[in-house]
XYZ file of C-alpha atoms in Angstrom:
726
model
C 9.872 12.289 29.711
C 9.052 15.426 31.833
C 6.619 13.374 33.965
C 9.121 10.607 35.013
C 11.045 12.629 37.786
C 12.517 12.117 41.235
C 10.175 12.426 44.077
C 12.538 14.845 45.637
C 13.254 17.002 42.487
C 10.046 17.287 40.435
C 11.139 20.368 38.802
C 14.198 18.565 37.051
C 12.929 16.388 34.238
C 16.503 14.935 33.867
C 16.392 13.014 37.281
C 14.605 9.530 37.339
C 11.758 8.755 39.886
C 12.394 6.180 42.556
C 10.144 3.823 40.746
C 11.900 4.253 37.470
C 15.230 3.532 39.309
C 13.763 0.311 40.805
C 12.605 -0.824 37.409
C 16.030 -0.121 35.806
C 17.709 -2.116 38.694
C 15.231 -5.008 38.185
C 16.481 -5.330 34.697
C 20.022 -4.929 35.333
C 20.412 -1.298 34.278
C 22.806 0.720 36.647
C 21.265 3.925 37.660
C 24.620 5.440 38.403
C 28.355 4.583 37.942
C 31.735 5.919 38.931
C 33.764 7.799 36.397
C 37.432 7.275 35.609
C 38.219 10.025 38.108
C 36.342 8.140 40.877
C 33.209 10.300 40.986
C 29.584 9.114 41.180
C 27.554 9.927 38.197
C 23.773 9.274 37.726
C 22.172 8.105 34.498
C 19.591 10.663 33.173
C 15.966 9.571 33.238
C 15.680 9.654 29.322
C 18.590 7.315 29.185
C 17.066 4.733 31.477
C 13.853 5.072 29.583
C 15.606 4.527 26.348
C 17.760 1.642 27.519
C 14.687 -0.172 29.158
C 12.676 0.193 25.971
C 15.645 -1.408 23.993
C 15.266 -4.210 26.503
C 11.507 -4.377 25.517
C 10.354 -2.846 28.773
C 7.848 -0.001 28.378
C 8.886 2.950 30.716
C 7.940 6.110 28.858
C 5.182 7.157 31.436
C 4.718 6.748 35.079
C 1.870 4.301 34.311
C 4.031 2.184 32.140
C 6.854 2.240 34.720
C 4.376 0.904 37.355
C 3.028 -1.800 35.168
C 6.460 -2.984 34.006
C 7.847 -3.109 37.542
C 4.927 -5.282 38.681
C 5.621 -7.569 35.803
C 9.351 -7.677 36.435
C 8.629 -8.814 40.114
C 6.681 -11.831 38.944
C 8.747 -12.695 35.655
C 10.719 -15.524 37.233
C 7.535 -17.140 38.272
C 5.865 -17.228 35.019
C 8.102 -19.895 33.519
C 8.278 -23.493 34.641
C 12.091 -23.759 34.015
C 14.596 -21.019 33.872
C 15.638 -20.152 30.203
C 19.077 -21.541 30.747
C 20.860 -22.873 33.688
C 24.642 -22.492 33.956
C 26.646 -24.210 36.568
C 30.246 -25.022 37.332
C 31.330 -28.586 37.213
C 31.361 -30.164 40.758
C 29.186 -27.448 42.399
C 26.076 -28.207 44.369
C 23.381 -26.288 42.667
C 19.588 -26.129 42.821
C 17.031 -25.525 40.263
C 13.702 -23.667 40.772
C 10.696 -25.096 39.009
C 7.379 -23.232 38.864
C 4.057 -24.984 38.496
C 0.411 -24.570 39.483
C 0.303 -24.619 43.202
C -0.354 -28.148 44.341
C 0.461 -29.604 40.870
C 2.987 -32.498 40.545
C 6.033 -32.076 38.359
C 8.587 -34.631 36.834
C 12.200 -33.136 36.025
C 14.826 -34.991 34.154
C 17.995 -34.398 32.298
C 19.250 -35.693 28.909
C 22.991 -35.587 29.049
C 24.812 -33.648 26.491
C 21.760 -33.702 24.255
C 21.647 -29.853 23.298
C 24.896 -29.736 21.485
C 24.571 -29.465 17.612
C 27.220 -30.587 15.355
C 28.331 -33.435 17.779
C 27.691 -36.906 16.970
C 25.680 -38.719 19.915
C 23.825 -41.908 20.302
C 20.154 -41.847 19.469
C 19.376 -42.656 23.041
C 21.172 -40.210 25.262
C 21.675 -40.957 28.964
C 18.749 -39.778 31.017
C 18.845 -38.857 34.667
C 15.983 -37.999 36.926
C 16.490 -35.042 39.201
C 15.492 -35.179 42.709
C 13.298 -32.623 44.557
C 14.773 -31.199 47.676
C 12.675 -29.986 50.723
C 12.784 -26.227 50.358
C 9.661 -24.425 51.133
C 8.782 -21.299 49.302
C 5.548 -19.416 49.748
C 3.284 -19.672 46.719
C 2.638 -16.550 44.714
C -0.321 -15.293 42.842
C 0.686 -14.442 39.123
C -1.663 -13.246 36.579
C -4.512 -14.427 38.710
C -2.986 -17.947 39.069
C -1.489 -19.472 42.341
C 2.076 -20.541 41.357
C 4.333 -22.670 43.610
C 7.960 -23.296 43.477
C 9.546 -26.697 43.641
C 13.300 -26.930 43.986
C 15.371 -29.777 42.504
C 19.054 -30.710 43.005
C 21.266 -30.533 39.979
C 23.816 -33.442 40.211
C 27.271 -32.402 40.982
C 28.876 -35.204 38.964
C 27.601 -34.040 35.455
C 30.146 -33.980 32.627
C 31.111 -30.634 31.011
C 28.886 -29.817 28.240
C 25.431 -28.932 26.957
C 22.661 -30.763 28.581
C 18.799 -30.813 27.902
C 16.585 -30.169 30.817
C 13.012 -31.315 30.915
C 9.891 -30.789 33.026
C 6.518 -32.409 32.716
C 3.576 -30.966 34.589
C -0.068 -31.187 33.969
C 0.488 -32.821 30.666
C 2.776 -30.160 29.323
C 6.566 -30.688 28.758
C 8.983 -27.769 29.047
C 12.543 -27.783 27.832
C 15.416 -25.792 28.767
C 19.300 -25.893 28.522
C 21.642 -26.831 31.309
C 25.350 -26.007 30.745
C 28.028 -27.502 32.792
C 31.218 -25.423 32.642
C 34.820 -25.772 34.020
C 35.663 -24.452 37.260
C 38.770 -23.066 35.651
C 40.160 -23.014 32.189
C 43.636 -24.659 32.690
C 46.651 -23.136 31.156
C 48.875 -25.034 28.631
C 51.405 -27.361 30.209
C 54.520 -25.637 30.849
C 53.101 -22.115 31.001
C 52.371 -21.832 34.685
C 55.512 -20.485 36.265
C 57.183 -19.594 33.039
C 56.701 -16.633 30.604
C 56.087 -16.891 26.863
C 56.199 -14.238 24.444
C 55.000 -13.449 20.961
C 54.255 -10.890 18.327
C 51.031 -8.654 17.999
C 50.125 -7.672 14.515
C 47.353 -6.091 12.536
C 47.254 -8.555 9.770
C 45.647 -6.432 6.969
C 48.727 -4.044 7.328
C 51.238 -6.970 7.047
C 51.713 -7.543 3.446
C 54.146 -9.535 1.382
C 55.185 -9.508 -2.299
C 52.579 -12.127 -3.103
C 49.614 -10.212 -1.388
C 46.925 -8.571 -3.175
C 47.256 -5.229 -1.515
C 46.350 -6.502 1.882
C 47.839 -8.825 4.379
C 46.222 -12.369 4.202
C 46.177 -15.824 5.931
C 49.222 -16.981 3.767
C 51.165 -13.903 5.237
C 49.966 -14.893 8.667
C 51.438 -18.359 8.203
C 54.791 -16.861 6.992
C 54.776 -14.477 9.751
C 54.316 -17.066 12.260
C 56.974 -19.366 10.736
C 59.476 -16.657 10.534
C 59.068 -15.249 14.138
C 59.097 -18.822 15.510
C 62.123 -19.962 13.685
C 64.260 -16.827 13.850
C 63.170 -15.469 17.175
C 61.662 -18.179 19.243
C 58.258 -16.528 19.475
C 55.459 -18.645 21.038
C 52.442 -16.961 19.493
C 51.280 -14.433 16.922
C 48.144 -12.399 17.954
C 46.069 -10.744 15.263
C 43.276 -8.488 14.874
C 39.769 -9.742 14.358
C 39.485 -11.671 10.966
C 35.611 -11.451 11.060
C 33.319 -11.216 8.130
C 32.959 -7.794 6.244
C 30.404 -6.797 3.646
C 30.126 -8.911 0.631
C 30.077 -5.759 -1.489
C 31.831 -2.398 -1.527
C 32.328 -0.215 0.162
C 33.894 -2.477 2.815
C 33.950 -1.175 6.470
C 37.701 -0.695 7.285
C 37.582 -1.448 11.005
C 38.067 -5.055 11.978
C 36.268 -4.326 15.186
C 33.073 -3.513 13.293
C 32.410 -6.638 11.525
C 29.122 -7.869 9.938
C 29.489 -11.070 11.548
C 31.553 -12.237 14.486
C 31.033 -15.954 13.687
C 32.309 -15.988 10.119
C 35.388 -14.955 8.465
C 36.163 -12.289 5.941
C 37.326 -13.639 2.511
C 39.512 -10.648 2.193
C 42.112 -12.560 3.923
C 42.058 -15.502 1.519
C 45.190 -16.067 -0.618
C 43.536 -17.041 -3.999
C 46.650 -18.881 -5.197
C 46.652 -21.227 -2.260
C 43.188 -22.753 -2.920
C 44.082 -26.068 -4.365
C 41.581 -25.759 -7.209
C 43.473 -22.885 -8.511
C 46.336 -25.131 -9.610
C 43.916 -27.032 -12.040
C 42.214 -24.201 -13.715
C 42.159 -24.149 -17.547
C 44.748 -21.661 -19.007
C 41.962 -19.230 -19.916
C 40.431 -19.271 -16.486
C 44.054 -19.031 -14.917
C 44.483 -15.947 -16.989
C 41.305 -14.392 -15.694
C 42.659 -14.854 -12.099
C 45.918 -13.204 -12.984
C 44.132 -10.312 -14.661
C 42.044 -9.774 -11.714
C 45.062 -9.348 -9.543
C 46.705 -6.897 -11.977
C 45.184 -3.731 -10.695
C 45.995 -4.442 -6.969
C 49.514 -5.921 -7.175
C 51.325 -2.642 -7.030
C 49.304 -1.690 -3.972
C 51.578 -3.917 -1.941
C 54.362 -1.137 -1.885
C 51.979 1.719 -1.783
C 52.655 3.501 1.525
C 49.336 5.112 1.390
C 46.064 4.077 2.960
C 45.009 0.407 2.315
C 42.284 0.256 -0.337
C 40.065 -2.565 0.822
C 37.546 -1.908 -1.862
C 39.883 -2.213 -4.634
C 41.136 -5.432 -3.090
C 37.940 -6.987 -2.599
C 36.817 -6.108 -6.191
C 39.793 -7.981 -7.403
C 39.718 -10.982 -5.040
C 36.012 -11.488 -5.638
C 36.411 -11.585 -9.446
C 39.213 -14.226 -9.026
C 37.408 -16.224 -6.306
C 34.345 -16.447 -8.500
C 36.452 -18.056 -11.306
C 38.056 -20.494 -8.880
C 34.600 -21.500 -7.413
C 33.507 -22.890 -10.757
C 36.528 -25.378 -10.864
C 35.585 -29.018 -10.299
C 36.754 -30.475 -6.843
C 38.123 -33.939 -6.384
C 35.793 -36.340 -4.538
C 37.798 -35.933 -1.256
C 37.694 -32.073 -1.411
C 34.086 -32.128 -2.078
C 33.446 -34.551 0.842
C 35.445 -32.181 3.028
C 33.351 -29.186 1.705
C 30.117 -31.098 2.474
C 31.208 -32.042 5.934
C 32.076 -28.443 6.700
C 28.651 -27.180 5.528
C 26.925 -29.886 7.546
C 28.823 -28.989 10.793
C 28.194 -25.316 10.472
C 24.439 -26.017 9.758
C 21.777 -23.369 9.348
C 23.940 -20.562 10.769
C 26.288 -20.774 7.748
C 23.316 -21.001 5.197
C 21.725 -18.078 6.710
C 24.769 -15.914 6.626
C 25.513 -16.964 2.951
C 21.774 -16.020 2.293
C 22.326 -12.596 3.856
C 25.486 -12.038 1.702
C 23.730 -13.029 -1.473
C 20.691 -10.674 -0.675
C 22.920 -7.871 0.092
C 24.717 -8.347 -3.185
C 21.413 -8.757 -5.070
C 19.991 -5.513 -3.518
C 23.000 -3.376 -4.347
C 22.369 0.136 -3.149
C 18.632 -0.230 -3.031
C 17.061 -0.380 0.436
C 16.089 -3.780 1.842
C 12.447 -4.220 1.727
C 10.584 -4.846 4.918
C 9.531 -8.328 3.924
C 13.294 -9.298 3.831
C 13.885 -8.123 7.490
C 13.161 -11.560 9.019
C 15.454 -14.406 7.985
C 12.612 -16.754 8.551
C 10.216 -14.984 6.206
C 8.666 -16.690 3.180
C 10.116 -13.716 1.136
C 13.668 -14.570 2.160
C 13.177 -18.474 1.529
C 12.036 -17.617 -2.011
C 14.909 -15.274 -2.714
C 17.233 -17.783 -1.242
C 15.909 -20.246 -3.868
C 16.241 -17.661 -6.633
C 19.851 -16.727 -5.445
C 20.857 -20.458 -4.749
C 24.123 -20.215 -6.794
C 25.272 -17.200 -4.895
C 24.333 -18.430 -1.651
C 26.552 -21.552 -2.570
C 29.287 -19.182 -3.490
C 29.298 -17.519 -0.184
C 29.129 -20.772 1.636
C 32.189 -21.994 -0.192
C 34.111 -18.744 0.603
C 33.723 -19.643 4.215
C 34.995 -22.994 3.787
C 38.063 -21.808 1.909
C 38.865 -19.230 4.583
C 38.564 -21.782 7.276
C 40.958 -24.114 5.585
C 43.592 -21.337 5.223
C 43.037 -20.335 9.042
C 43.671 -23.959 9.785
C 46.886 -23.955 7.743
C 48.141 -20.884 9.576
C 47.759 -22.635 12.924
C 49.333 -25.789 11.818
C 52.379 -23.964 10.311
C 52.670 -21.971 13.654
C 52.678 -24.999 15.728
C 54.975 -27.089 13.450
C 57.294 -24.014 13.578
C 57.672 -24.525 17.220
C 55.255 -22.085 18.582
C 53.632 -23.263 22.037
C 50.399 -21.388 21.366
C 50.397 -20.582 17.722
C 47.730 -17.949 16.502
C 45.791 -16.014 18.904
C 42.575 -14.650 17.207
C 40.719 -11.726 18.342
C 36.891 -11.476 19.156
C 35.392 -7.869 18.536
C 33.053 -6.652 21.275
C 30.111 -6.217 18.727
C 28.963 -6.132 15.175
C 27.847 -3.609 12.574
C 24.239 -2.376 13.199
C 23.468 -3.257 9.539
C 25.392 -6.413 9.285
C 24.568 -10.043 9.045
C 24.473 -10.908 12.661
C 22.156 -7.845 13.304
C 19.765 -9.551 10.839
C 20.423 -13.162 11.801
C 20.042 -12.326 15.523
C 17.312 -9.710 15.572
C 15.546 -11.385 18.312
C 18.632 -11.357 20.759
C 20.184 -8.022 19.999
C 18.866 -4.801 21.399
C 17.743 -2.037 19.069
C 17.812 1.714 19.393
C 21.089 1.595 21.473
C 24.798 1.071 20.597
C 27.695 -0.141 22.758
C 30.230 2.381 23.729
C 32.422 3.590 26.637
C 32.072 6.325 28.981
C 34.613 9.253 29.051
C 38.063 8.343 30.226
C 41.531 10.045 30.429
C 42.329 9.087 26.702
C 38.773 9.605 25.138
C 37.414 12.522 27.223
C 34.114 12.602 25.387
C 33.347 8.994 25.470
C 33.053 6.600 22.778
C 29.902 5.269 20.686
C 31.013 2.140 18.814
C 27.385 1.780 17.260
C 27.269 -2.050 17.629
C 23.906 -3.279 18.976
C 24.400 -5.229 22.241
C 23.244 -8.629 23.280
C 19.933 -8.422 25.070
C 20.756 -10.291 28.175
C 17.286 -12.003 28.836
C 16.603 -12.643 25.217
C 20.033 -14.317 24.951
C 19.247 -16.532 27.957
C 16.015 -17.491 26.369
C 17.849 -18.506 23.179
C 19.839 -20.837 25.359
C 22.960 -18.756 24.700
C 23.305 -20.638 21.303
C 24.158 -17.625 19.212
C 27.023 -16.676 21.738
C 28.138 -20.489 21.876
C 28.163 -20.807 18.000
C 30.094 -17.566 17.738
C 32.676 -18.755 20.121
C 33.048 -22.027 18.390
C 33.900 -20.611 15.170
C 36.139 -18.026 16.643
C 38.093 -20.851 18.464
C 38.345 -23.157 15.426
C 42.060 -23.592 14.594
C 43.068 -21.173 17.120
C 45.808 -21.438 20.014
C 44.130 -18.562 21.818
C 41.485 -16.059 21.685
C 41.622 -12.428 22.830
C 38.333 -11.088 23.796
C 37.945 -7.412 23.254
C 36.500 -5.448 25.970
C 36.009 -8.594 28.185
C 34.320 -6.445 30.700
C 31.440 -6.496 28.394
C 30.791 -10.053 29.732
C 29.956 -8.401 33.039
C 28.340 -5.108 31.890
C 28.181 -2.896 28.857
C 27.969 0.694 28.324
C 24.689 1.310 26.210
C 24.275 4.558 24.355
C 20.716 5.506 23.109
C 20.662 6.377 19.490
C 21.153 10.261 18.924
C 22.567 10.883 22.457
C 26.069 11.675 23.596
C 28.220 8.697 24.618
C 28.695 10.418 28.060
C 24.964 9.971 28.533
C 24.751 6.263 28.361
C 24.106 3.692 31.139
C 25.809 0.376 32.262
C 23.698 -2.802 31.626
C 24.552 -5.896 33.634
C 24.984 -9.369 32.037
C 24.964 -12.812 33.567
C 28.825 -12.976 33.723
C 28.740 -16.399 35.270
C 26.974 -17.682 32.229
C 28.919 -15.695 29.774
C 32.323 -16.371 31.024
C 31.546 -19.987 31.994
C 30.484 -20.784 28.341
C 33.502 -19.047 27.046
C 35.789 -21.211 29.318
C 33.766 -24.401 28.298
C 34.322 -23.556 24.577
C 37.877 -22.795 24.945
C 38.499 -25.912 26.992
C 37.016 -27.925 24.062
C 39.206 -26.056 21.522
C 42.386 -26.390 23.799
C 42.884 -22.676 23.626
C 43.898 -20.058 26.156
C 41.859 -17.001 26.499
C 42.985 -13.471 27.026
C 40.615 -10.683 28.129
C 41.122 -7.157 27.378
C 40.179 -6.020 30.843
C 41.142 -2.136 30.353
C 39.021 0.745 31.347
C 36.602 1.550 34.201
C 35.660 -1.744 35.896
C 34.671 -3.076 39.404
C 37.726 -4.225 41.451
C 36.322 -7.845 41.788
C 36.075 -8.329 38.173
C 39.735 -9.015 37.434
C 40.017 -11.486 40.401
C 36.976 -13.409 38.954
C 38.446 -13.656 35.590
C 41.778 -14.881 37.183
C 39.838 -17.468 39.073
C 38.289 -18.856 35.920
C 41.692 -19.045 34.265
C 41.084 -15.994 31.820
C 44.169 -13.972 31.461
C 43.847 -10.296 31.737
C 45.857 -7.412 29.971
C 48.659 -5.339 31.379
C 49.582 -2.197 29.213
C 52.798 -0.684 30.661
C 51.615 3.027 29.975
C 48.438 2.207 32.019
C 50.116 0.425 34.889
C 50.664 2.729 37.795
C 51.150 2.781 41.479
C 49.096 4.809 44.017
C 51.441 7.796 43.436
C 50.948 7.651 39.650
C 54.451 6.329 38.983
C 55.110 3.389 36.721
C 54.242 0.207 38.425
C 57.346 -1.992 39.321
C 57.626 -4.916 37.036
C 57.581 -7.243 39.908
C 54.075 -6.003 40.879
C 52.430 -6.942 37.554
C 49.581 -9.391 37.786
C 50.924 -12.758 36.744
C 47.809 -13.956 34.777
C 48.095 -11.399 32.083
C 49.355 -10.595 28.608
C 51.715 -7.645 29.062
C 52.404 -5.179 26.307
C 53.796 -1.775 26.026
C 50.892 -0.177 24.200
C 47.633 -1.001 22.299
C 46.378 -0.818 18.710
C 44.262 2.334 19.887
C 47.582 4.077 20.521
C 50.578 5.265 18.647
C 53.299 2.740 18.515
C 55.880 3.148 21.294
C 58.138 5.516 19.289
C 55.216 7.840 18.456
C 53.797 7.667 22.135
C 57.408 8.648 23.460
C 57.380 11.681 21.229
C 53.948 12.747 22.433
C 52.381 12.117 19.017
C 49.158 10.948 20.502
C 48.593 14.368 22.184
C 49.370 16.138 18.957
C 47.031 13.977 17.049
C 44.182 14.391 19.354
C 44.613 18.126 19.518
C 44.614 18.394 15.805
C 41.425 16.335 15.661
C 39.747 18.349 18.132
C 39.530 15.406 20.697
C 40.926 17.248 23.714
C 38.694 18.651 26.345
C 41.571 19.758 28.657
C 44.089 22.381 27.833
C 46.344 20.970 25.076
C 49.697 22.358 26.785
C 48.745 20.760 29.989
C 48.011 17.254 28.362
C 51.311 17.701 26.519
C 53.190 18.405 29.746
C 51.608 15.400 31.352
C 52.670 13.236 28.332
C 56.325 14.356 28.927
C 56.301 13.736 32.486
C 54.809 10.258 31.892
C 57.674 9.525 29.292
C 60.378 10.828 31.683
C 59.038 8.782 34.489
C 59.088 5.764 32.337
C 62.658 6.368 31.263
C 63.687 6.896 34.825
C 62.158 3.594 35.936
C 64.199 1.904 33.106
C 67.396 3.719 34.094
C 66.979 2.627 37.638
C 66.987 -1.052 36.549
C 69.935 -0.550 34.223
C 67.911 -1.210 31.208
C 68.855 2.171 29.508
C 71.919 4.416 29.385
C 72.107 7.932 30.736
C 71.093 9.552 27.469
C 69.089 6.662 25.569
C 67.994 6.760 21.962
C 64.408 6.092 21.152
C 65.262 2.581 19.811
C 67.101 1.945 23.390
C 64.150 3.218 25.240
C 61.593 1.009 23.211
C 63.811 -2.095 23.810
C 64.223 -1.173 27.419
C 60.317 -0.958 27.771
C 60.092 -4.604 26.602
C 62.890 -5.768 28.705
C 60.978 -4.172 31.578
C 57.953 -6.472 30.803
C 60.155 -9.498 30.579
C 61.251 -8.993 34.177
C 57.524 -9.025 35.254
C 55.561 -12.177 36.308
C 53.149 -11.773 33.458
C 52.723 -15.132 31.777
C 52.639 -13.707 28.380
C 54.497 -10.664 27.029
C 53.502 -9.262 23.431
C 55.667 -7.220 21.043
C 53.624 -5.089 18.811
C 55.076 -5.503 15.204
C 54.768 -1.732 14.827
C 57.188 -1.320 17.654
C 59.612 -3.798 16.303
C 60.047 -1.993 12.825
C 60.075 1.504 14.308
C 56.615 2.607 12.997
C 55.248 5.841 14.531
C 51.619 6.083 13.062
C 48.653 4.830 15.081
C 46.565 2.140 13.496
C 43.402 3.740 15.011
C 42.407 6.964 16.802
C 39.329 6.292 18.888
C 36.669 8.919 18.599
C 37.196 9.501 14.793
C 35.670 8.109 11.584
C 36.890 9.785 8.484
C 39.100 12.371 10.184
C 42.017 9.736 10.353
C 42.791 6.767 8.128
C 41.759 4.256 10.842
C 42.722 0.700 10.061
C 44.179 1.584 6.841
C 47.881 2.169 7.720
C 50.209 -0.326 6.128
C 53.151 -1.507 8.115
C 56.137 0.777 7.800
C 59.210 1.821 9.440
C 59.993 5.103 11.114
C 60.149 7.053 7.863
C 56.873 5.587 6.676
C 58.576 3.121 4.204
C 56.511 -0.027 3.626
C 57.971 -3.130 5.471
C 56.883 -6.426 3.837
C 56.686 -9.757 5.440
C 59.541 -10.810 2.973
C 61.907 -8.219 4.521
C 61.042 -8.320 8.201
C 64.303 -9.787 9.283
C 66.322 -7.253 7.168
C 64.926 -4.628 9.566
C 67.764 -4.023 12.019
C 65.336 -2.725 14.689
C 63.189 -5.716 14.589
C 66.140 -7.966 14.641
C 67.601 -6.140 17.662
C 64.318 -5.997 19.551
C 63.265 -9.590 19.136
C 66.742 -10.819 19.959
C 66.727 -8.806 23.186
C 63.295 -9.878 24.072
C 64.370 -13.633 23.414
C 67.439 -13.526 25.433
C 65.950 -11.647 28.485
C 64.904 -14.757 30.324
């Protein structure tokens, strides 16, 4: 990279040339950004080259940069139709169509014709599009004179996925046209009101019937208890997305193998109907499988996912062999038909990973469409069926949890969580190899809480490749995430606008932002949420452009307000009445210690112990104490705490403060309710801290089970205070 330098500074190989900057911008790569402190920072030349090459754009030499830039200028003109067109319902929109200059073209639309899994008539409504009088100078592209014709997109199209067609010179081209809601409407009764609920890391919330980890039956019980005894409107949980089919299992729920499918770790074996009809010998096999992990329920130590999965998998294999009633078999077949080839391919990946064990995957198995994969799928047909069945079982129990929540009186029910990305060696990385960028990982630039930046290692969507795929992988993922859900929290929703790409082998601080077509991504999110009847909460924390939050609010996507992050211009706690209305307001996040630990400054102690601080520890500790004192003063001025408040009183006061805000949703973290002090996750660490393995416990570290939640005095007091606050 020593020869791709600035025109002004040729002696510094770290600085990009003007042409490289132009090429990066043409592909949505930001050449500079503003840090959390407000200063401008330029992306190094090596970063731009690596990011461009991950996008499939050669840029390693000046000659490649020049050639790639010329192609970028003409790319739009090479295709007859745009790869995907996304419009808002009711908008007047136009469509550019590129043909040989002087050639005629016929453009039409088949209404709602591109949506798999939905029964439609064999003859779908067809509408011809009208050309509008917009002259654009022809352009010579690859030695051919290309003209542009402009067609009007009808403003009265229904919401949905439509099929776009163009016929010119005897060749037909197809594309997708997606009509999205102008705004995702809120549930009846929420506008102008405030609903509240509980936030939980489900794996940590265990019961006496759990197999060492919280499961979907525990979720249903948690929803019923908090609704009936406290009047909660929702329970929000961590991502329940698929993990590896073999041990070791990745602990982080935010690093799944697939965001579309579920983790069978959360299945309650005994709740599968076929379990009740097992023969005595088979029933004994299920019980024996559970024996090694039953005692883990009350173990205060790190959660052992590997032991749990070994036990559950053995039991599930027994239940899988049980015959199903005719209606159950029909329901299973309907599920597999509805989920289509995506489910079959995911189950194939699981079976192959299990088959290979620790052996490296041969190159011929790297492509899901290869003959080698087809042959192995045939050979492993029974295991493919097993992993398909697991998804059906998990989906049924997810549905039950939502039904129980709503029947218990919750106005929203279960709010599920969508991780920002997937494991680089996981199922989605294999299934979507053509639309995920390689050689880079998603992360975050340095901020005040993670001063070295973050590299989450997930491969990001490649923006143009995703558009060429008609956004189908994104749509299918959303549909599954929204199944049986009252709401969906989108982790790092700012990633629908831009993502911080970190080239492999470099520091997270040396990444660059890549822009996405947010109108398409947010629009499709709103469309699928509308169809599911769900609310959407975007985690819009971190460094962002000011207009982004306004855009999300305009589309009906709720934001996130975290009390510790909400400050006025002088750095003081933001007054409750100045909170944004369209938000989910909470005291903290799962990436911070619970309120009790945060008030004691334990987040500073932990980061110092793990070597994560770049500033002087004593200064950071002083700032943390000042932050605590400022928050307590704000509570005292509103009469929410006494002159010398206890920790418990402060924690309740913080939540009462949020209840006085105009935020439409207020969330109470379950760890705050029971007095837990330990963080579930410490960003910037891997094995240095038991991330995502901490069971729910009280202030002394004693395990708190679902069965005993309302025996916990702190929980009863806090939830009662929150319930009665408005």
